[in-house]
Amino acid sequence: MNLHVYISEHEHFTDFNATSALFWEQHDLVYGDWTSGENSDGCYEHFAELDIPQSVQQNGSMYIHVYFTKSGFHPDPRQKALYRRLATVHMSRMINKYKRRRFQKTKNLLTGETEADPEMIKRAEDYGPVEVISHWHPNITINIVDDHTPWVKGSVPPPLDQYVKFDAVSGDYYPIIYFNDYWNLQKDYYPINESLASLPLRVSFCPLSLWRWQLYAAQSTKSPWNFLGDELYEQSDEEQDSVKVALLETNPYLLALTIIVSIVHSVFEFLAFKNDIQFWNSRQSLEGLSVRSVFFGVFQSFVVLLYILDNETNFVVQVSVFIGVLIDLWKITKVMDVRLDREHKVAGLFPRPTFKDKSTYVESSTKVYDDMAFRYLSWILFPLLGCYAVYSLLYLEHKGWYSWVLSMLYGFLLTFGFITMTPQLFINYKLKSVAHLPWRMLTYKALNTFIDDLFAFVIKMPVMYRIGCLRDDVVFFIYLYQRWIYRVDPTRVNEFGMSGEAPTAATPVAEAPTAAGVLPAVPATPTAPATEEAPTPLPAKPSQGASSASEPQEAPPKPAEDKKRD
């Protein structure tokens, strides 16, 4: 067979006699030949510089038309003696690509100056904040699929059906031609404008196996349910670039490991979500938990949501962040008593929500430690916030004051967000306990953080994101250290008079009262150091009989002074 490649400004090509339109002609190709060519792989290529028509320089289109004919035939239908319909297969496509270029008009809010290119500013004033520009990539591959499957019209599965063309009379299908630009990265496209004198183009021809064609077709085909708009697909193309770069540049073993851990990451993400909901839904006491951190988490989620809305982020990301905000708001109802005050309405229409600390939080020492932790935290947090706000105002450009507030808060939380995790560490230190934490959820999230570390170095990501992964690792290792030094003592009696294990035989609870009518004092544990004064003896309760060793034993409640001293 013979290969004829034409380049034209017109979508429907008829000018076969124009020598300037003929880009490449290759004779005596063999269908299914994998051994010919310069590299003995069945591949051929041709390179040339194309003259740019004026219409293309002014955002016009350019098309490539490919014809395969049996040897001895010609693709021009007007040559009656050399043209045969069943001996000719044709495919064409646009070889330039239209991409949106967005211009965000930013400036220094104090000086009003901007570092943007004056020409870009002028184009933004002429064409608006979004301009559609024609882009060019110098490479394209023509594949002919080496396949002999007896396809029947109507039975070809999508997305392959759009490439298989059947003859209306005989019912046979033509050889399958596929334009392969899967490995053309978005970063390699450049705009076509008046400054370019010519366009380089390298066209390659290679045979392609059926299974590889199915992979390429599935990856390159866009969903017909395009209800999210073209902008989403432009973002998905850019996101696919990072995957392609990883496939091209990453060690195969590391790449296989990345695929495996990405699946594990999804499983852990689901388990962390499930256990987080279960923990807060079943939690009856807030002893040892930082309520203020929950509120700060809601504030942080709101800042992130407003920031991504202001910066026109991916719709899927917006939905996921919004769901996260709803979950954080639900947590507030679990850590505080939320009531609707219908007597004092907002604007006279809506009931005013009121928040009150739960009794298990107020009556415990956790509230004191939580207030103390955030007081110490404010000494560090607010000066850093002020310094970052001044830096952002002096050296960065913004769309307006609202955008400055959001970007400043978002950048601050991204940089110093790990500080908000320290109040819980402080509470653990003061209580000398970590038994109140949702360890399953923390473990799943920590494992995901370690997986994020792997992705951060395999896939190109901002440096701040990599630093964020590292700081989360450090905080979790501090949690693990606290879990190691504050080990669970099942014989320790807490302030509610409960212990997790029966006392030893030397001090049975059901023994008869001593001569003084009091119970022996509870010995001090490693996590509760002994005080100088012995606690005041309390009257003993009547014996209730021997308890099972597996059931917790009740002990007399401690006075307030002893609890404070402990």
Coordinates of C-alpha atoms in Angstrom, one line a residue:
M1 CA 0.0 0.0 0.0
N2 CA 1.0 3.7 -0.4
L3 CA 0.8 6.5 2.1
H4 CA -0.2 10.0 1.1
V5 CA -0.1 12.9 3.6
Y6 CA -1.6 16.3 2.8
I7 CA -1.6 19.5 4.8
S8 CA -4.4 22.0 4.2
E9 CA -6.3 24.9 5.8
H10 CA -9.6 23.2 4.7
E11 CA -11.4 20.5 6.6
H12 CA -12.5 18.8 3.4
F13 CA -9.6 18.3 1.0
T14 CA -10.0 18.2 -2.8
D15 CA -6.8 19.9 -4.1
F16 CA -4.8 16.8 -4.9
N17 CA -3.0 18.5 -7.8
A18 CA -1.4 21.2 -5.5
T19 CA 2.2 20.1 -4.9
S20 CA 2.5 22.5 -1.9
A21 CA -0.3 20.5 -0.1
L22 CA 1.5 17.2 -0.4
F23 CA 3.6 16.8 2.7
W24 CA 4.8 13.2 2.5
E25 CA 4.4 10.2 0.1
Q26 CA 5.6 6.7 1.1
H27 CA 5.3 3.8 -1.3
D28 CA 5.3 0.0 -0.9
L29 CA 4.2 -0.3 2.7
V30 CA 3.0 -3.7 3.8
Y31 CA 0.0 -4.1 6.2
G32 CA 1.1 -5.7 9.4
D33 CA 4.9 -5.3 8.7
W34 CA 6.8 -4.9 12.0
T35 CA 10.4 -5.4 10.6
S36 CA 10.9 -2.8 7.9
G37 CA 12.0 0.8 8.4
E38 CA 15.3 2.4 9.5
N39 CA 15.1 0.8 13.0
S40 CA 13.6 -2.5 11.8
D41 CA 10.4 -1.8 13.8
G42 CA 8.0 -1.1 10.9
C43 CA 8.2 2.7 11.5
Y44 CA 8.9 5.5 9.1
E45 CA 9.1 9.3 9.6
H46 CA 9.3 12.5 7.7
F47 CA 10.2 16.0 8.9
A48 CA 9.7 19.3 7.2
E49 CA 9.2 23.0 7.9
L50 CA 5.7 24.3 7.0
D51 CA 5.0 27.8 5.7
I52 CA 2.4 29.5 7.9
P53 CA -0.6 30.8 6.0
Q54 CA -1.8 34.2 7.2
S55 CA -5.2 32.8 8.3
V56 CA -3.4 30.3 10.6
Q57 CA -1.3 33.1 12.1
Q58 CA -4.6 34.9 12.9
N59 CA -6.0 31.9 14.9
G60 CA -7.1 29.8 11.9
S61 CA -7.0 26.1 11.7
M62 CA -4.7 23.6 9.9
Y63 CA -5.7 20.0 9.0
I64 CA -3.7 16.9 8.1
H65 CA -5.3 14.5 5.6
V66 CA -4.0 10.9 5.4
Y67 CA -4.8 8.5 2.6
F68 CA -3.8 4.8 2.3
T69 CA -4.3 3.2 -1.1
K70 CA -3.4 -0.2 -2.5
S71 CA -0.3 0.0 -4.6
G72 CA -1.1 1.2 -8.1
F73 CA -4.1 3.4 -7.0
H74 CA -4.4 7.1 -6.3
P75 CA -6.6 8.9 -3.7
D76 CA -8.0 11.5 -6.1
P77 CA -11.5 10.4 -7.2
R78 CA -11.2 12.5 -10.3
Q79 CA -8.6 10.1 -11.7
K80 CA -11.1 7.5 -12.8
A81 CA -8.5 5.0 -14.0
L82 CA -6.4 5.1 -10.8
Y83 CA -9.1 5.5 -8.1
R84 CA -11.1 2.7 -6.5
R85 CA -13.4 3.3 -3.5
L86 CA -12.6 0.0 -1.7
A87 CA -8.9 0.4 -2.2
T88 CA -8.7 3.8 -0.5
V89 CA -9.0 4.7 3.2
H90 CA -9.0 8.3 4.4
M91 CA -8.7 10.0 7.8
S92 CA -8.2 13.7 8.7
R93 CA -8.0 15.8 11.8
M94 CA -7.0 19.3 12.9
I95 CA -3.3 19.4 13.9
N96 CA -3.3 22.7 15.8
K97 CA -5.0 22.8 19.2
Y98 CA -7.0 25.6 20.7
K99 CA -6.3 26.3 24.3
R100 CA -7.7 28.9 26.7
R101 CA -5.2 31.4 28.0
R102 CA -6.5 33.1 31.2
F103 CA -5.2 36.5 32.3
Q104 CA -5.8 37.5 35.9
K105 CA -5.4 41.2 36.4
T106 CA -3.3 41.4 39.5
K107 CA -1.4 44.3 41.0
N108 CA 0.4 45.4 44.2
L109 CA -2.4 46.8 46.4
L110 CA -0.1 49.5 47.9
T111 CA 1.7 50.8 44.8
G112 CA -0.8 49.7 42.0
E113 CA 2.1 48.4 40.0
T114 CA 2.3 45.0 38.2
E115 CA 5.0 42.8 36.8
A116 CA 2.8 41.4 34.0
D117 CA 3.8 41.9 30.4
P118 CA 2.3 45.1 29.0
E119 CA 1.4 43.3 25.8
M120 CA -0.5 40.7 27.9
I121 CA -2.3 43.5 29.7
K122 CA -3.3 45.1 26.4
R123 CA -4.6 41.7 25.0
A124 CA -6.6 41.2 28.2
E125 CA -8.2 44.6 27.7
D126 CA -9.0 43.8 24.0
Y127 CA -10.1 40.2 24.3
G128 CA -11.2 39.9 27.9
P129 CA -9.8 37.8 30.8
V130 CA -10.1 34.5 28.7
E131 CA -8.6 34.3 25.2
V132 CA -8.7 31.2 22.9
I133 CA -5.3 30.8 21.2
S134 CA -4.2 28.3 18.6
H135 CA -1.2 26.2 19.8
W136 CA 1.2 23.9 17.9
H137 CA 3.0 20.7 18.7
P138 CA 5.7 19.5 16.2
N139 CA 5.1 15.8 16.5
I140 CA 2.2 13.5 15.4
T141 CA 2.1 9.7 14.8
I142 CA -0.1 7.9 12.3
N143 CA -0.9 4.4 13.4
I144 CA -2.6 1.7 11.4
V145 CA -4.0 -1.0 13.6
D146 CA -2.7 -4.5 12.9
D147 CA -5.9 -6.4 13.6
H148 CA -8.0 -9.0 11.8
T149 CA -11.0 -9.2 14.2
P150 CA -14.2 -9.9 12.2
W151 CA -16.0 -6.7 13.5
V152 CA -19.7 -6.4 12.6
K153 CA -21.4 -3.0 12.3
G154 CA -23.2 -2.1 15.5
S155 CA -21.3 -4.6 17.6
V156 CA -18.0 -2.6 18.0
P157 CA -17.7 -1.4 21.7
P158 CA -17.1 2.2 22.5
P159 CA -14.8 4.1 22.2
L160 CA -13.5 1.9 19.4
D161 CA -16.6 2.3 17.3
Q162 CA -15.7 5.9 16.3
Y163 CA -12.6 4.7 14.6
V164 CA -13.9 1.6 12.7
K165 CA -15.5 2.6 9.4
F166 CA -17.7 0.1 7.5
D167 CA -18.4 0.1 3.8
A168 CA -22.1 0.7 3.2
V169 CA -22.3 -1.8 0.4
S170 CA -20.2 -4.8 1.3
G171 CA -20.4 -4.4 5.1
D172 CA -16.6 -4.9 5.4
Y173 CA -14.5 -2.4 7.4
Y174 CA -11.5 -0.4 6.3
P175 CA -8.1 -0.6 7.9
I176 CA -8.2 1.4 11.1
I177 CA -6.2 4.6 11.1
Y178 CA -5.4 6.3 14.5
F179 CA -3.8 9.6 15.1
N180 CA -1.7 9.1 18.1
D181 CA -0.7 12.2 20.1
Y182 CA -0.9 10.7 23.6
W183 CA 2.7 11.4 24.5
N184 CA 2.5 15.0 23.4
L185 CA 2.7 16.9 26.7
Q186 CA 0.7 20.0 27.2
K187 CA 3.8 21.9 28.3
D188 CA 5.4 21.3 24.8
Y189 CA 2.6 23.2 23.0
Y190 CA 3.4 26.8 22.0
P191 CA 1.1 29.5 20.6
I192 CA 0.9 30.3 16.9
N193 CA 1.3 34.1 16.2
E194 CA 2.8 36.6 13.8
S195 CA 6.3 36.2 15.2
L196 CA 6.6 32.6 13.8
A197 CA 8.0 32.3 10.2
S198 CA 7.4 28.5 9.9
L199 CA 6.1 25.5 11.8
P200 CA 8.2 22.3 12.3
L201 CA 6.3 19.1 11.8
R202 CA 7.5 15.5 12.2
V203 CA 5.0 12.8 11.0
S204 CA 5.7 9.2 12.0
F205 CA 4.0 6.1 10.7
C206 CA 4.0 2.9 12.8
P207 CA 1.9 -0.3 13.1
L208 CA -0.1 -0.6 16.3
S209 CA -1.4 -3.7 18.1
L210 CA -5.0 -4.1 19.1
W211 CA -4.5 -4.0 22.9
R212 CA -2.3 -0.9 22.7
W213 CA -4.8 0.9 20.5
Q214 CA -7.5 0.1 23.0
L215 CA -5.4 1.6 25.8
Y216 CA -4.7 4.8 23.8
A217 CA -8.3 5.2 22.6
A218 CA -9.7 4.8 26.2
Q219 CA -7.2 7.4 27.6
S220 CA -7.8 9.9 24.8
T221 CA -11.5 9.8 24.5
K222 CA -13.5 12.4 26.4
S223 CA -16.8 11.4 28.1
P224 CA -19.9 12.3 26.1
W225 CA -21.5 13.4 29.4
N226 CA -19.8 16.8 29.2
F227 CA -22.0 18.5 31.8
L228 CA -19.0 19.9 33.7
G229 CA -17.7 22.1 30.8
D230 CA -14.6 22.1 28.7
E231 CA -12.6 23.8 31.4
L232 CA -12.7 20.6 33.4
Y233 CA -11.2 18.6 30.5
E234 CA -8.5 21.2 30.0
Q235 CA -7.5 20.8 33.6
S236 CA -7.7 17.0 33.3
D237 CA -5.3 17.2 30.3
E238 CA -2.8 19.1 32.4
E239 CA -3.2 16.7 35.3
Q240 CA -2.6 13.8 33.0
D241 CA 0.7 15.3 32.0
S242 CA 2.1 14.6 35.5
V243 CA 1.1 10.9 35.1
K244 CA 2.7 10.7 31.6
V245 CA 5.9 12.3 32.9
A246 CA 5.9 9.7 35.7
L247 CA 5.5 6.9 33.2
L248 CA 8.3 8.3 31.0
E249 CA 10.9 9.2 33.7
T250 CA 10.2 7.0 36.7
N251 CA 11.9 3.7 37.4
P252 CA 9.5 0.8 36.5
Y253 CA 9.8 -0.8 39.9
L254 CA 9.1 2.5 41.7
L255 CA 6.2 3.1 39.3
A256 CA 4.7 -0.3 40.1
L257 CA 5.1 0.4 43.8
T258 CA 3.4 3.8 43.3
I259 CA 0.4 2.1 41.6
I260 CA 0.0 -0.4 44.4
V261 CA 0.3 2.2 47.2
S262 CA -2.2 4.5 45.4
I263 CA -4.8 1.7 45.7
V264 CA -3.9 1.3 49.3
H265 CA -4.2 5.1 49.7
S266 CA -7.8 5.0 48.6
V267 CA -8.6 2.2 51.0
F268 CA -7.0 4.0 53.9
E269 CA -8.8 7.2 53.0
F270 CA -12.1 5.5 53.2
L271 CA -11.2 3.8 56.5
A272 CA -10.0 7.0 58.0
F273 CA -13.3 8.7 57.0
K274 CA -15.4 5.8 58.4
N275 CA -13.5 5.7 61.7
D276 CA -13.6 9.4 62.1
I277 CA -17.4 9.5 61.8
Q278 CA -17.7 6.5 64.1
F279 CA -15.4 8.0 66.8
W280 CA -17.3 11.3 67.0
N281 CA -20.7 9.7 66.6
S282 CA -20.2 7.4 69.6
R283 CA -18.1 9.7 71.8
Q284 CA -19.9 10.5 75.1
S285 CA -17.1 12.3 76.9
L286 CA -14.8 15.0 75.7
E287 CA -12.2 14.3 78.3
G288 CA -8.8 14.8 76.7
L289 CA -10.0 16.2 73.4
S290 CA -9.3 19.7 72.1
V291 CA -12.6 21.4 71.3
R292 CA -10.9 24.6 70.1
S293 CA -9.0 22.6 67.5
V294 CA -12.3 21.4 66.0
F295 CA -13.5 25.0 65.6
F296 CA -10.1 26.0 64.2
G297 CA -10.5 23.1 61.7
V298 CA -13.8 24.5 60.6
F299 CA -12.3 27.9 60.1
Q300 CA -9.4 26.4 58.1
S301 CA -11.8 24.4 55.9
F302 CA -13.9 27.6 55.2
V303 CA -10.7 29.5 54.2
V304 CA -9.7 26.7 51.8
L305 CA -13.2 26.6 50.2
L306 CA -13.4 30.3 49.7
Y307 CA -9.9 30.4 48.3
I308 CA -10.5 27.7 45.6
L309 CA -13.8 29.3 44.7
D310 CA -12.0 32.6 44.2
N311 CA -9.3 31.0 42.0
E312 CA -11.6 28.9 39.8
T313 CA -10.3 25.5 40.8
N314 CA -11.5 22.2 39.5
F315 CA -15.2 21.5 40.1
V316 CA -14.4 18.0 41.6
V317 CA -12.0 19.6 44.1
Q318 CA -14.6 22.2 45.1
V319 CA -17.2 19.4 45.8
S320 CA -14.7 17.4 47.9
V321 CA -13.7 20.5 50.0
F322 CA -17.4 21.4 50.4
I323 CA -18.2 17.9 51.8
G324 CA -15.2 18.3 54.2
V325 CA -16.7 21.6 55.4
L326 CA -20.0 19.9 56.1
I327 CA -18.3 17.1 58.1
D328 CA -16.4 19.6 60.2
L329 CA -19.7 21.5 60.9
W330 CA -21.3 18.2 62.0
K331 CA -18.4 17.7 64.4
I332 CA -19.4 21.0 66.2
T333 CA -22.7 19.4 67.2
K334 CA -20.8 16.5 68.8
V335 CA -18.4 18.7 70.8
M336 CA -20.9 21.4 71.9
D337 CA -24.5 21.8 72.7
V338 CA -26.0 23.6 69.8
R339 CA -29.5 25.2 70.3
L340 CA -31.7 27.5 68.2
D341 CA -32.8 30.6 70.1
R342 CA -36.2 31.4 68.6
E343 CA -36.8 34.4 70.8
H344 CA -33.8 36.4 69.6
K345 CA -33.9 36.0 65.8
V346 CA -31.3 37.1 63.3
A347 CA -32.7 40.0 61.2
G348 CA -36.1 39.1 62.8
L349 CA -36.4 36.1 60.5
F350 CA -34.0 33.3 61.4
P351 CA -33.4 31.7 64.8
R352 CA -30.1 32.6 66.4
P353 CA -27.8 29.5 67.0
T354 CA -26.3 29.3 70.5
F355 CA -23.3 27.3 71.5
K356 CA -22.6 25.9 74.9
D357 CA -19.7 23.7 76.1
K358 CA -20.8 20.2 77.0
S359 CA -20.6 19.3 80.7
T360 CA -18.0 16.6 80.2
Y361 CA -15.7 19.3 78.7
V362 CA -16.4 22.0 81.3
E363 CA -16.1 19.8 84.4
S364 CA -12.8 18.2 83.3
S365 CA -9.3 19.6 83.4
T366 CA -9.3 19.4 79.5
K367 CA -10.9 22.8 79.2
V368 CA -8.2 24.4 81.3
Y369 CA -5.4 22.8 79.4
D370 CA -7.1 23.6 76.0
D371 CA -7.4 27.3 77.0
M372 CA -3.8 27.2 78.2
A373 CA -2.6 25.6 74.9
F374 CA -4.3 28.1 72.7
R375 CA -3.1 31.0 74.8
Y376 CA 0.5 29.8 74.4
L377 CA -0.2 29.1 70.7
S378 CA -1.5 32.7 70.1
W379 CA 1.9 34.0 71.3
I380 CA 3.4 32.3 68.2
L381 CA 0.5 32.3 65.8
F382 CA -0.5 35.9 65.7
P383 CA 3.0 37.4 65.3
L384 CA 3.6 35.0 62.4
L385 CA 0.2 35.9 60.9
G386 CA 1.0 39.6 61.1
C387 CA 4.5 39.1 59.5
Y388 CA 3.1 37.0 56.7
A389 CA 0.3 39.5 56.1
V390 CA 2.8 42.3 55.7
Y391 CA 5.0 40.2 53.5
S392 CA 2.0 39.3 51.2
L393 CA 0.9 42.9 51.0
L394 CA 4.4 44.3 50.2
Y395 CA 5.8 41.7 47.8
L396 CA 2.9 39.8 46.2
E397 CA 0.2 40.8 43.7
H398 CA -3.5 40.3 44.2
K399 CA -6.8 40.9 42.3
G400 CA -8.2 42.9 45.2
W401 CA -8.4 43.2 49.0
Y402 CA -10.8 40.3 49.3
S403 CA -8.4 38.1 47.3
W404 CA -5.5 39.3 49.4
V405 CA -7.2 38.3 52.6
L406 CA -8.0 34.8 51.3
S407 CA -4.6 34.2 49.7
M408 CA -2.9 35.5 52.8
L409 CA -4.9 33.2 55.2
Y410 CA -4.5 30.3 52.8
G411 CA -0.8 30.7 52.5
F412 CA -0.4 31.2 56.2
L413 CA -2.4 28.0 57.0
L414 CA -0.4 26.0 54.4
T415 CA 2.9 27.2 55.9
F416 CA 2.1 27.2 59.6
G417 CA -1.0 24.9 59.7
F418 CA 0.9 22.2 61.7
I419 CA 0.9 24.6 64.7
T420 CA -2.8 24.1 65.1
M421 CA -2.1 20.4 65.8
T422 CA 0.0 21.2 68.8
P423 CA -2.8 21.9 71.3
Q424 CA -3.8 18.2 71.3
L425 CA -0.1 17.4 72.0
F426 CA -0.1 19.8 74.9
I427 CA -3.3 18.3 76.4
N428 CA -1.8 14.8 76.1
Y429 CA 1.3 16.0 77.9
K430 CA -0.7 17.6 80.8
L431 CA -3.0 14.6 81.2
K432 CA -0.1 12.1 80.8
S433 CA -2.5 10.0 78.6
V434 CA -3.4 9.4 74.9
A435 CA -6.2 6.9 75.5
H436 CA -8.8 9.5 74.5
L437 CA -7.5 9.8 70.9
P438 CA -9.1 8.2 67.8
W439 CA -6.1 6.0 67.1
R440 CA -7.5 4.1 64.2
M441 CA -8.4 7.3 62.3
L442 CA -5.0 8.8 63.1
T443 CA -3.2 5.7 62.0
Y444 CA -5.0 5.6 58.6
K445 CA -4.3 9.3 58.1
A446 CA -0.7 8.9 59.0
L447 CA -0.3 6.0 56.6
N448 CA -1.8 8.2 53.9
T449 CA 0.7 10.9 54.8
F450 CA 3.6 8.5 54.2
I451 CA 2.0 7.5 50.9
D452 CA 1.8 11.2 50.0
D453 CA 5.5 11.4 50.8
L454 CA 6.1 8.9 48.0
F455 CA 3.9 10.7 45.5
A456 CA 5.5 14.0 46.4
F457 CA 8.8 12.8 45.1
V458 CA 7.5 10.7 42.2
I459 CA 5.2 13.3 40.7
K460 CA 6.1 16.9 40.3
M461 CA 4.6 19.0 43.1
P462 CA 5.2 22.3 44.8
V463 CA 7.9 22.5 47.4
M464 CA 5.4 23.7 50.0
Y465 CA 3.4 20.6 49.6
R466 CA 6.4 18.4 50.2
I467 CA 7.2 20.4 53.3
G468 CA 3.6 19.9 54.4
C469 CA 4.0 16.1 54.1
L470 CA 7.2 16.2 56.2
R471 CA 5.7 18.3 59.0
D472 CA 2.7 16.0 59.3
D473 CA 5.1 13.1 59.6
V474 CA 6.9 14.8 62.4
V475 CA 3.7 15.6 64.3
F476 CA 2.5 11.9 64.0
F477 CA 5.9 10.7 65.3
I478 CA 5.4 12.9 68.3
Y479 CA 2.0 11.3 68.8
L480 CA 3.7 7.9 68.7
Y481 CA 6.3 9.0 71.2
Q482 CA 3.5 10.1 73.6
R483 CA 1.7 6.8 73.1
W484 CA 5.0 5.1 74.1
I485 CA 5.7 7.1 77.2
Y486 CA 2.1 7.4 78.4
R487 CA 1.3 3.7 78.3
V488 CA -2.0 2.3 79.5
D489 CA -2.0 1.2 83.1
P490 CA -5.1 -1.1 83.5
T491 CA -4.8 -1.0 87.4
R492 CA -4.9 2.8 87.6
V493 CA -8.1 4.3 89.2
N494 CA -9.3 7.4 87.4
E495 CA -11.2 10.3 88.8
F496 CA -14.5 8.5 88.2
G497 CA -13.5 5.7 90.6
M498 CA -13.1 3.1 87.8
S499 CA -10.1 0.9 86.9
G500 CA -9.7 -1.5 83.9
E501 CA -8.5 -4.5 85.9
A502 CA -9.2 -6.2 89.2
P503 CA -6.8 -5.3 92.0
T504 CA -4.2 -8.0 93.1
A505 CA -4.9 -10.5 95.8
A506 CA -3.0 -8.5 98.3
T507 CA -5.6 -5.7 98.2
P508 CA -9.0 -7.3 97.5
V509 CA -11.9 -4.9 97.2
A510 CA -14.4 -7.2 98.8
E511 CA -12.4 -7.7 102.1
A512 CA -13.9 -6.8 105.4
P513 CA -13.4 -3.2 106.7
T514 CA -10.3 -2.6 108.8
A515 CA -10.5 -1.8 112.4
A516 CA -10.6 1.9 111.7
G517 CA -13.5 1.3 109.2
V518 CA -11.6 2.6 106.2
L519 CA -10.2 1.0 103.0
P520 CA -6.5 1.0 102.4
A521 CA -5.3 3.8 100.2
V522 CA -4.9 3.1 96.5
P523 CA -1.2 2.8 95.6
A524 CA 0.3 5.4 93.2
T525 CA 1.0 4.4 89.6
P526 CA 3.8 5.4 87.4
T527 CA 1.6 7.8 85.5
A528 CA 0.3 9.4 88.7
P529 CA 3.3 10.3 91.0
A530 CA 2.8 9.9 94.7
T531 CA 2.1 13.1 96.7
E532 CA 3.7 14.0 99.9
E533 CA 0.5 13.9 101.9
A534 CA -1.6 10.8 102.1
P535 CA -5.2 11.2 100.9
T536 CA -7.9 11.5 103.5
P537 CA -9.4 8.1 104.4
L538 CA -13.0 7.6 103.3
P539 CA -15.7 5.4 104.8
A540 CA -15.8 2.0 103.2
K541 CA -18.8 0.7 101.3
P542 CA -20.4 -2.6 102.3
S543 CA -19.0 -5.6 100.4
Q544 CA -20.9 -6.6 97.3
G545 CA -19.2 -10.0 96.9
A546 CA -16.3 -10.9 94.7
S547 CA -16.4 -9.5 91.2
S548 CA -15.3 -11.1 88.0
A549 CA -11.7 -10.4 87.2
S550 CA -12.6 -9.1 83.8
E551 CA -15.1 -6.4 85.1
P552 CA -13.9 -3.0 86.2
Q553 CA -13.9 -2.5 90.0
E554 CA -15.5 0.5 91.6
A555 CA -13.5 2.5 94.1
P556 CA -14.6 5.4 96.4
P557 CA -14.6 8.8 94.6
K558 CA -11.7 11.1 95.4
P559 CA -12.2 14.5 97.0
A560 CA -11.7 17.6 94.8
E561 CA -8.4 18.4 96.5
D562 CA -7.0 14.9 95.8
K563 CA -8.1 15.1 92.2
K564 CA -6.5 18.5 91.8
R565 CA -3.3 17.2 93.4
D566 CA -3.2 14.1 91.1

